[in-house]
XYZ file of C-alpha atoms in Angstrom:
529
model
C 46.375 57.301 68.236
C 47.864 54.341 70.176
C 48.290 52.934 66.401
C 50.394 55.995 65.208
C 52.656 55.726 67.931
C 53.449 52.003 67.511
C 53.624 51.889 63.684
C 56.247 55.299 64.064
C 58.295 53.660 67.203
C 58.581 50.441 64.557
C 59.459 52.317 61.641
C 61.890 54.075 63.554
C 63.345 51.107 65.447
C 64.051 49.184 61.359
C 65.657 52.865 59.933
C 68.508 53.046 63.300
C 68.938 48.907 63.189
C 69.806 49.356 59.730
C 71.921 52.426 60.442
C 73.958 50.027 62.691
C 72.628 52.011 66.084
C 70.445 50.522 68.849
C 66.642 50.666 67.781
C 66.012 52.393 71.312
C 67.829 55.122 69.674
C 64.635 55.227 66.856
C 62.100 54.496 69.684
C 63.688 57.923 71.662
C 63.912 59.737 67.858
C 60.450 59.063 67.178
C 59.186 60.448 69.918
C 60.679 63.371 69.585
C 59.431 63.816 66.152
C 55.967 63.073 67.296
C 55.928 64.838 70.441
C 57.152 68.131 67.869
C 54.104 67.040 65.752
C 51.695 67.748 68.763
C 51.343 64.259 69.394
C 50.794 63.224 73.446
C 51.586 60.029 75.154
C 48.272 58.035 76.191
C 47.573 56.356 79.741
C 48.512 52.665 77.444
C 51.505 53.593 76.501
C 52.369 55.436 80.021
C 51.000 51.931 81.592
C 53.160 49.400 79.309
C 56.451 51.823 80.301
C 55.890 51.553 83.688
C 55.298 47.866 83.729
C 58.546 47.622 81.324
C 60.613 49.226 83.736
C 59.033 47.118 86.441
C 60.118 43.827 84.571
C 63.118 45.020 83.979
C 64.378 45.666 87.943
C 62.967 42.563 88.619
C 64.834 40.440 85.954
C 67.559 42.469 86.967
C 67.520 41.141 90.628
C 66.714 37.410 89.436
C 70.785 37.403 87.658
C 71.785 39.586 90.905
C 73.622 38.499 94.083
C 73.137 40.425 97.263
C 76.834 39.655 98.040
C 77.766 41.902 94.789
C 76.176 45.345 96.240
C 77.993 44.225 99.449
C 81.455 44.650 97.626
C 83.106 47.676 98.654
C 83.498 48.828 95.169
C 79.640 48.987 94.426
C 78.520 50.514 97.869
C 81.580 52.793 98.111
C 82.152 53.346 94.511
C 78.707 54.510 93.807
C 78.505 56.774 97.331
C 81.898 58.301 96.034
C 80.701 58.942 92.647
C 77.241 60.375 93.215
C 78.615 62.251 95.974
C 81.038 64.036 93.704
C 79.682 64.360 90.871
C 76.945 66.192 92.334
C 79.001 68.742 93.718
C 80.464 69.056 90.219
C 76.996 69.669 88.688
C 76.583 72.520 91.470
C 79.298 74.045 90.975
C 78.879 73.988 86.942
C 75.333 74.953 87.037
C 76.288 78.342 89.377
C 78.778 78.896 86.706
C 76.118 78.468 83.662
C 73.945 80.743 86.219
C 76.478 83.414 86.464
C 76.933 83.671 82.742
C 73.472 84.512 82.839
C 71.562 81.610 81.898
C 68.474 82.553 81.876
C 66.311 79.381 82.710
C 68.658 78.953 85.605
C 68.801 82.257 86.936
C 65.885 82.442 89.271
C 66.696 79.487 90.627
C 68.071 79.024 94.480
C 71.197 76.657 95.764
C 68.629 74.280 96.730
C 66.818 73.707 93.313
C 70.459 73.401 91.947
C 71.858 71.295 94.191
C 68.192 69.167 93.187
C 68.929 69.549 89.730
C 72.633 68.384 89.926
C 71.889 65.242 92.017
C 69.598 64.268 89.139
C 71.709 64.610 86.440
C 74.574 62.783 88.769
C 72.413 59.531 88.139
C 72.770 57.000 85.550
C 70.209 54.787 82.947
C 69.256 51.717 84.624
C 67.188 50.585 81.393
C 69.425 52.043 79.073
C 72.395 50.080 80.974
C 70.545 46.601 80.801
C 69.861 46.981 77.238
C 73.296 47.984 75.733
C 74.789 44.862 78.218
C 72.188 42.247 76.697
C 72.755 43.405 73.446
C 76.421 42.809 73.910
C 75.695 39.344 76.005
C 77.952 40.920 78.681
C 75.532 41.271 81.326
C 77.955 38.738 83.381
C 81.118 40.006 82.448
C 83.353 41.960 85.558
C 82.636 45.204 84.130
C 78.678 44.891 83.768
C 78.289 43.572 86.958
C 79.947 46.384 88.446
C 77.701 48.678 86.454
C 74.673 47.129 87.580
C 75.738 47.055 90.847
C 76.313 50.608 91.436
C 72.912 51.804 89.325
C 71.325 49.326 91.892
C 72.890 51.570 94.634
C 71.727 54.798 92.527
C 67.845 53.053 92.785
C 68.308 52.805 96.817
C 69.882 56.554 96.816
C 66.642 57.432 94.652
C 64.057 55.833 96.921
C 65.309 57.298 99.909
C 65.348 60.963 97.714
C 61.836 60.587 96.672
C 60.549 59.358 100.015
C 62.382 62.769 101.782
C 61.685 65.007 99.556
C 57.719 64.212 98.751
C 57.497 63.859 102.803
C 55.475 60.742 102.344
C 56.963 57.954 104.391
C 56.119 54.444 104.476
C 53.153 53.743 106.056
C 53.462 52.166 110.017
C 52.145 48.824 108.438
C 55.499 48.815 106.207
C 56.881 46.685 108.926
C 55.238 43.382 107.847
C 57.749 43.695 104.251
C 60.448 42.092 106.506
C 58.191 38.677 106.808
C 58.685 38.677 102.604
C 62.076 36.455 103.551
C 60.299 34.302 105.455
C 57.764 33.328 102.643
C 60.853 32.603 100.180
C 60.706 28.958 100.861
C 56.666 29.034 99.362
C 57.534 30.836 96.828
C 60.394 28.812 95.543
C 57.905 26.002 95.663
C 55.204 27.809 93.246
C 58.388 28.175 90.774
C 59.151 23.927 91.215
C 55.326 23.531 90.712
C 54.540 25.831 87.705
C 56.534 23.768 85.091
C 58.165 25.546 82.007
C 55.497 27.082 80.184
C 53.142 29.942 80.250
C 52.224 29.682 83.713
C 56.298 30.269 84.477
C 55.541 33.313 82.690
C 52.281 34.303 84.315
C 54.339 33.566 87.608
C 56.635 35.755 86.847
C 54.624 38.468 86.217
C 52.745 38.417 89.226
C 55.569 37.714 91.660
C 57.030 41.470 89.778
C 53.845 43.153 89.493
C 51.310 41.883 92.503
C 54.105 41.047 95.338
C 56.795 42.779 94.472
C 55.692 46.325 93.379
C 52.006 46.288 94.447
C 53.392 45.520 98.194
C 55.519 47.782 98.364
C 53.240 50.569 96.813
C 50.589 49.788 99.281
C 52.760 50.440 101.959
C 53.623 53.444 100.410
C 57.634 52.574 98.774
C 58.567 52.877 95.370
C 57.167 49.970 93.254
C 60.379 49.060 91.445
C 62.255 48.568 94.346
C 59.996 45.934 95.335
C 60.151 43.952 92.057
C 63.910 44.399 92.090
C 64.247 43.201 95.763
C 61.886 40.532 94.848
C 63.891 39.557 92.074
C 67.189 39.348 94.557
C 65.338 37.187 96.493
C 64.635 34.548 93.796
C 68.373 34.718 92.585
C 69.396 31.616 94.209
C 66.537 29.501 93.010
C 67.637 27.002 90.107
C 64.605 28.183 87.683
C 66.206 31.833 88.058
C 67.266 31.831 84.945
C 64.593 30.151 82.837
C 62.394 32.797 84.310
C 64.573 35.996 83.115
C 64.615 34.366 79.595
C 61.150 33.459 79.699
C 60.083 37.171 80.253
C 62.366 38.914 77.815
C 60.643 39.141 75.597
C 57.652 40.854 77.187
C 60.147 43.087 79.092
C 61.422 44.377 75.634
C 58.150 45.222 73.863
C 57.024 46.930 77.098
C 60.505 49.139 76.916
C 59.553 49.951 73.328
C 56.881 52.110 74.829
C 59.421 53.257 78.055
C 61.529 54.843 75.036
C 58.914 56.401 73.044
C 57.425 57.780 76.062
C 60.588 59.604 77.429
C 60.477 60.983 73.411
C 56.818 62.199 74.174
C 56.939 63.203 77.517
C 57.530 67.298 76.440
C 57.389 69.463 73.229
C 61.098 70.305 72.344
C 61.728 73.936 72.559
C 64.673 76.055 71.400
C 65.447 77.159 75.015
C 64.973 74.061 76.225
C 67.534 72.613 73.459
C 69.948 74.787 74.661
C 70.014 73.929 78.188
C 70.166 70.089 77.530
C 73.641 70.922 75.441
C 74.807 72.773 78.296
C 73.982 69.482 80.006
C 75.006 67.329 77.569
C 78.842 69.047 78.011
C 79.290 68.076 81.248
C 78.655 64.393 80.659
C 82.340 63.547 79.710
C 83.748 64.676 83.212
C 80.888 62.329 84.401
C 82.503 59.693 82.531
C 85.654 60.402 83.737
C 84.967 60.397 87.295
C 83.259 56.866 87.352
C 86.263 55.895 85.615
C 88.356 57.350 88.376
C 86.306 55.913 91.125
C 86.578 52.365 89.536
C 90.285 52.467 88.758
C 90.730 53.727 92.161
C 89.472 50.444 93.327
C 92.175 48.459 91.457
C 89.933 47.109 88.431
C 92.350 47.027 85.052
C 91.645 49.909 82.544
C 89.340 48.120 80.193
C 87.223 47.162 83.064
C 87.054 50.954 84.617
C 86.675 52.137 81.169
C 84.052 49.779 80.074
C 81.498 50.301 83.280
C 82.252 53.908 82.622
C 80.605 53.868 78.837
C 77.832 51.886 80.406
C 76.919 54.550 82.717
C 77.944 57.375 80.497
C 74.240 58.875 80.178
C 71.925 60.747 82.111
C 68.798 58.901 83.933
C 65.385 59.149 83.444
C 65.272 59.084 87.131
C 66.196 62.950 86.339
C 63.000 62.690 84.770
C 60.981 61.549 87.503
C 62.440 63.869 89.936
C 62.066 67.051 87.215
C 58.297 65.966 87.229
C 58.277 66.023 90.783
C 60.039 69.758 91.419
C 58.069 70.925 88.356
C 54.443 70.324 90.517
C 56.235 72.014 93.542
C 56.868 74.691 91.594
C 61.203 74.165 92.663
C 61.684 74.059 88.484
C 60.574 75.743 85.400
C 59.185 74.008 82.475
C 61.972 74.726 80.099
C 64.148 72.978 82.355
C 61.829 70.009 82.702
C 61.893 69.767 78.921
C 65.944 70.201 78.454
C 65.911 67.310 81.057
C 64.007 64.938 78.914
C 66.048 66.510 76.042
C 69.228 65.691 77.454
C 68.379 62.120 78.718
C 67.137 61.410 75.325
C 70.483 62.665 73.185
C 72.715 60.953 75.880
C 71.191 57.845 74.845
C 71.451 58.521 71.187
C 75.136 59.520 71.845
C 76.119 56.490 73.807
C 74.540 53.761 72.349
C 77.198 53.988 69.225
C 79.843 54.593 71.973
C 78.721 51.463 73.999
C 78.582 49.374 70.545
C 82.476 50.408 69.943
C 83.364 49.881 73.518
C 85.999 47.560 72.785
C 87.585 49.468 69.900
C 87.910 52.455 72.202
C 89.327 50.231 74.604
C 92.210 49.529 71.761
C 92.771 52.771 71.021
C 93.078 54.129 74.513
C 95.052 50.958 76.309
C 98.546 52.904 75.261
C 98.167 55.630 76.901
C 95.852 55.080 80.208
C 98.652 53.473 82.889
C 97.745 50.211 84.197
C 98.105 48.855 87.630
C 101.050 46.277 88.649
C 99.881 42.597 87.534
C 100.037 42.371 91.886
C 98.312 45.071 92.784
C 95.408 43.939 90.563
C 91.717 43.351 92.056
C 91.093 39.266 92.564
C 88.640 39.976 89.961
C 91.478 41.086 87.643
C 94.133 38.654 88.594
C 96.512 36.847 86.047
C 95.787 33.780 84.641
C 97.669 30.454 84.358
C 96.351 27.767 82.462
C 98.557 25.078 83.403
C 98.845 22.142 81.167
C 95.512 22.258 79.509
C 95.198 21.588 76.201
C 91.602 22.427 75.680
C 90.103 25.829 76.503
C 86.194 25.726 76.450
C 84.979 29.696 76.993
C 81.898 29.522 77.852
C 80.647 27.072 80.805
C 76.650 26.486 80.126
C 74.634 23.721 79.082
C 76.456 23.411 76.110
C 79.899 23.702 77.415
C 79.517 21.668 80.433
C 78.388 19.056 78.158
C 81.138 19.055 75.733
C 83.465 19.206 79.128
C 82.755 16.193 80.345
C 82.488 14.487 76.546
C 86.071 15.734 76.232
C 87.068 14.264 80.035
C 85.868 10.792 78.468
C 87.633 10.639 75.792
C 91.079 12.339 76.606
C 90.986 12.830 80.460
C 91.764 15.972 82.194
C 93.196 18.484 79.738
C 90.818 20.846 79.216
C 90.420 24.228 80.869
C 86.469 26.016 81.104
C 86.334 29.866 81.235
C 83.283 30.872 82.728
C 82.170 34.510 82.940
C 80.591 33.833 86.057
C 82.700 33.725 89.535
C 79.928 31.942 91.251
C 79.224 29.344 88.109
C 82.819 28.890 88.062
C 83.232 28.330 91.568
C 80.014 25.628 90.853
C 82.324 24.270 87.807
C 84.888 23.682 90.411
C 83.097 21.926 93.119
C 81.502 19.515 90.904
C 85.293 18.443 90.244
C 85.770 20.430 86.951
C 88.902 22.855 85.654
C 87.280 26.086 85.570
C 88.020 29.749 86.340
C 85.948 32.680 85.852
C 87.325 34.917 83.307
C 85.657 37.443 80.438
C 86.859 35.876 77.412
C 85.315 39.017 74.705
C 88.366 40.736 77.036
C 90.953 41.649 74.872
C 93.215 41.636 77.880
C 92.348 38.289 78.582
C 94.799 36.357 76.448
C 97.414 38.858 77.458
C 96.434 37.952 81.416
C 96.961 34.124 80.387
C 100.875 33.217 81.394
C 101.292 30.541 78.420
C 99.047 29.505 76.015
C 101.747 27.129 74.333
C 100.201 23.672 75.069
C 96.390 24.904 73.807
C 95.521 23.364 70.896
C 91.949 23.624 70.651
C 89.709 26.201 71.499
C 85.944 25.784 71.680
C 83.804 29.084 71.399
C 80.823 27.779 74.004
C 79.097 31.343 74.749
C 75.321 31.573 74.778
C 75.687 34.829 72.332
C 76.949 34.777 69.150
C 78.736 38.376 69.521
C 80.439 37.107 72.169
C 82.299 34.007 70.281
C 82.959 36.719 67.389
C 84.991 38.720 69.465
C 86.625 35.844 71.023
C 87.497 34.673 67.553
C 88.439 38.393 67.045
C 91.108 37.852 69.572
C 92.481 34.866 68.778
C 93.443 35.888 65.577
C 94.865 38.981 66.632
C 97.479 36.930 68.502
C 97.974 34.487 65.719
C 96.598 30.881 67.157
C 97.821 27.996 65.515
C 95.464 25.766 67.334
C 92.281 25.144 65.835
C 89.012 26.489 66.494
C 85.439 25.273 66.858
C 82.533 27.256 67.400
C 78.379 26.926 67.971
C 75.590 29.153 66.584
C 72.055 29.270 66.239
C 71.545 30.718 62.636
C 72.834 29.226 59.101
C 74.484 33.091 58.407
C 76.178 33.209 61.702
C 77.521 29.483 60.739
C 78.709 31.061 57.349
C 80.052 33.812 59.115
C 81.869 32.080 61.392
C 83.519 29.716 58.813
C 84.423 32.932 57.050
C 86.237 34.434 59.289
C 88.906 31.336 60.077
C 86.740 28.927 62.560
C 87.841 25.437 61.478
C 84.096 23.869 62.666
C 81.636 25.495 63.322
C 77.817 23.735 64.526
C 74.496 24.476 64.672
C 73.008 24.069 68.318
C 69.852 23.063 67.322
C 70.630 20.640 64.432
C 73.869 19.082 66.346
C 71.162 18.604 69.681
C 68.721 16.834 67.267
C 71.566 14.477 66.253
C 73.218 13.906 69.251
C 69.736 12.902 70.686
C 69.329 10.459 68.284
C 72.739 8.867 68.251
C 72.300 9.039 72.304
C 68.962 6.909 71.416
C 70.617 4.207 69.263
C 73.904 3.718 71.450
C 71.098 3.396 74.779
C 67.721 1.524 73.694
C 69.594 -0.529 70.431
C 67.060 -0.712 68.603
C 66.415 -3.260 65.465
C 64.614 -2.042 62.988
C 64.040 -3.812 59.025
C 65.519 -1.724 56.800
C 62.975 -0.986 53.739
C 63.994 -2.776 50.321
């Protein structure tokens, strides 16, 4: 059976790629269509899920910094939100119950009040995904995203542990000792090299010491790998390790998303619940939006983190599983749950994908703050006198950097996504400020761009350099552009679309090593006749 499910969750995945939508949104689809087909999940596919979703808060907490949840608009924006939001949700659902809905009607204030503080929550997974896809996992908006559906994982530990009545156990106590072992286990990461073993590492620092502790003490798995994760963060193989594991993480969330598609038969009652459900998601949307504008952010920033998290949880899953064994909730509601998470995904992930265009549209008409009254994060830019803007500050444009510093001194200006990699930049005496350069604000937020006349399109992803080249044009540059990729059509692509050079990373590294070779070792060879 495991076979059918696979070969249906592929099929699936190639129909909505080609159909321009996320292939999650096949994986949820075919599920669905199975699940109305009779078919069940299995204990594999259930396993792989869980160990997806596992990887995933821990990779998530190797890219996170504890000093980010400690902002006031992550811990205070998310309290806010989920606090009013679920009062919303109440107050809707004793509406829907006074109209006489009938899968809602013999339930009391305290199984709504359960029911609306699930649905307050957002997708973790389904966040993560539509930011990776986008390479803007970095960018001011995503991290504030992540941040607060890190908060929404602490608020849903602390729910599950009061309302099962299962605490930690006494021994729970020794977890705090975990910091003290970081030093050891940064040394397993400098011994392990860059292979396989990183891998296997990786895995068993998420899946033996970070979730297996914690359950055995009797706390929610994927806390632990997440809090494991943190704890790695500052490590300089952080990185290497969340690339090294995405691509296990993102089979194993093939099977997270087919599973939430299995997990009940769709019923006609049960459909119509989830689009009751489903129409209170846009006030949802509009009160993280409020929250986050509230703290100062610019529009597209509020507006952005607001089409990440527009979507129900499968958290609301989890605790609908939960109140369905207690007998708090009815199984048609448990079903137009895992309806309703489902079809939120398959409505946002097109909504997430035109993020930006929405942004366009709705920029006239959503009042901005003052230029001063702006969040640091949101500040105006001045370039100064550089000549040279470099957006994107990684291996590749730190490189080119200080290649440019050689040969022309100091007039080049790095945009890095990243306020701690820029502040990094900086202290290693380079020009750098953290910025989101895919913002289309963020050539508006520059005072003068008059002196730049080159621009070099550095980002790790190649979406990102297209909407940076996107923006440029908008705004007419005269300067010329340069740009890397990994792929001959993105190369093509890029040269299509008015990028005056445009380099293969891996072909331009092979050179460069070479030439690197010849101008260090001079070598004298006999040429043949």
């Amino acid at each position: 059976m495991d076979i059918i499910l696979i070969s249906a969750a592929f099929v699936a995945g190639l129909i909505a790629l080609k159909c321009n939508l996320p292939p999650l949104v096949g994986f949820l689809l075919a599920g669905f269509g199975l699940s109305a087909y009779g078919y069940q999940s299995s204990e594999a596919i259930i396993t792989l899920a869980d160990l997806g979703v596992t990887l995933l808060l821990f990779t998530i907490g190797l890219k996170l910094d504890i000093k980010t949840l400690l902002s006031r608009e992550i811990w205070a924006g998310a309290t806010i939100h989920n606090l009013v939001s679920t009062l919303f949700f109440v107050a809707a659902l004793l509406f829907f119950k006074l109209l006489g809905v009938s899968s809602l009607g013999a339930m009391a204030i305290e199984q709504i009040v359960l029911l609306a503080f699930a649905l307050s929550f957002s997708s973790t997974v389904f966040a993560v995904k539509a930011l990776q896809e986008k390479g803007e996992m970095n960018a001011t908006y995503g991290t504030l995203a992540i941040g607060i559906l890190v908060m929404q994982d602490i608020f849903a530990v602390l729910f599950l542990t009061a309302s099962t009545g299962k605490v930690p156990e006494w021994y729970a106590i020794a977890l705090f000792v975990l910091p003290l072992l970081r030093p050891l286990f940064f040394k397993l990461l400098d011994k392990v090299g860059h292979g396989e073993m990183l891998v296997l590492l990786g895995v068993f620092f998420a899946l033996v010491v970070g979730a297996g502790l914690f359950e055995f003490v009797g706390m929610k798995p994927d806390l632990g790998a997440l809090i494991l994760g943190m704890m790695l963060a500052g490590h300089k193989k952080a990185s290497e390790l969340s690339k090294s594991l995405f691509n296990l993480k993102e089979l194993f969330l093939v099977c997270f998303f087919l599973n939430i598609g299995l997990s009940e038969q769709p019923t006609l009652s049960g459909l119509a619940l989830a689009i009751l459900f489903l129409t209170l998601l846009p006030i949802k949307g509009v009160l993280y939006f409020l929250v986050l504008n509230h703290f100062k952010f610019r529009v597209r920033t509020s507006l952005l983190a607001s089409l990440t998290l527009f979507n129900f949880s499968e958290f609301g899953l989890i605790v609908g599983g939960l109140a369905f064994k207690m007998g708090w909730m009815s199984g048609d509601i448990l079903v137009a749950l895992a309806i309703a998470v489902s079809i939120s995904f398959v409505i946002a992930a097109p909504i997430n994908r035109k993020g930006h265009q929405l942004y366009q549209r709705s920029s006239r008409w959503l009042k901005e703050h003052a230029a001063e009254k702006l969040h640091t994060k949101d500040q105006l830019i001045n370039p100064g006198h550089a000549q040279i803007l470099i957006l994107g500050m990684g291996r590749i444009g730190s490189g080119a950097y200080d290649e440019l510093r050689t040969r022309y001194g100091k007039i080049s200006l790095g945009v890095e996504v990243r306020e701690d990699a820029a502040h990094q930049h900086r202290s290693e005496g380079r020009n750098v400020i953290a910025g989101d350069a895919t913002d289309p604000d963020f050539w508006e937020r520059i005072l003068d761009t008059a002196n730049v006349k080159l621009v070099l399109l550095a980002m790790p992803h190649h979406q990102g350099n297209q909407i940076a080249l996107e923006q440029l044009r908008r705004r007419n540059f005269q300067g010329q552009i340069a740009a890397i990729a990994e792929y001959p059509d993105q190369l093509e692509g890029l040269l299509e679309n008015g990028v005056d050079a445009a380099f293969n990373i891996y072909s331009e590294a092979g050179s460069g090593f070479a030439r690197h070779v010849c101008e260090q070792l001079n070598p004298s060879f006999t040429k043949p006749n």
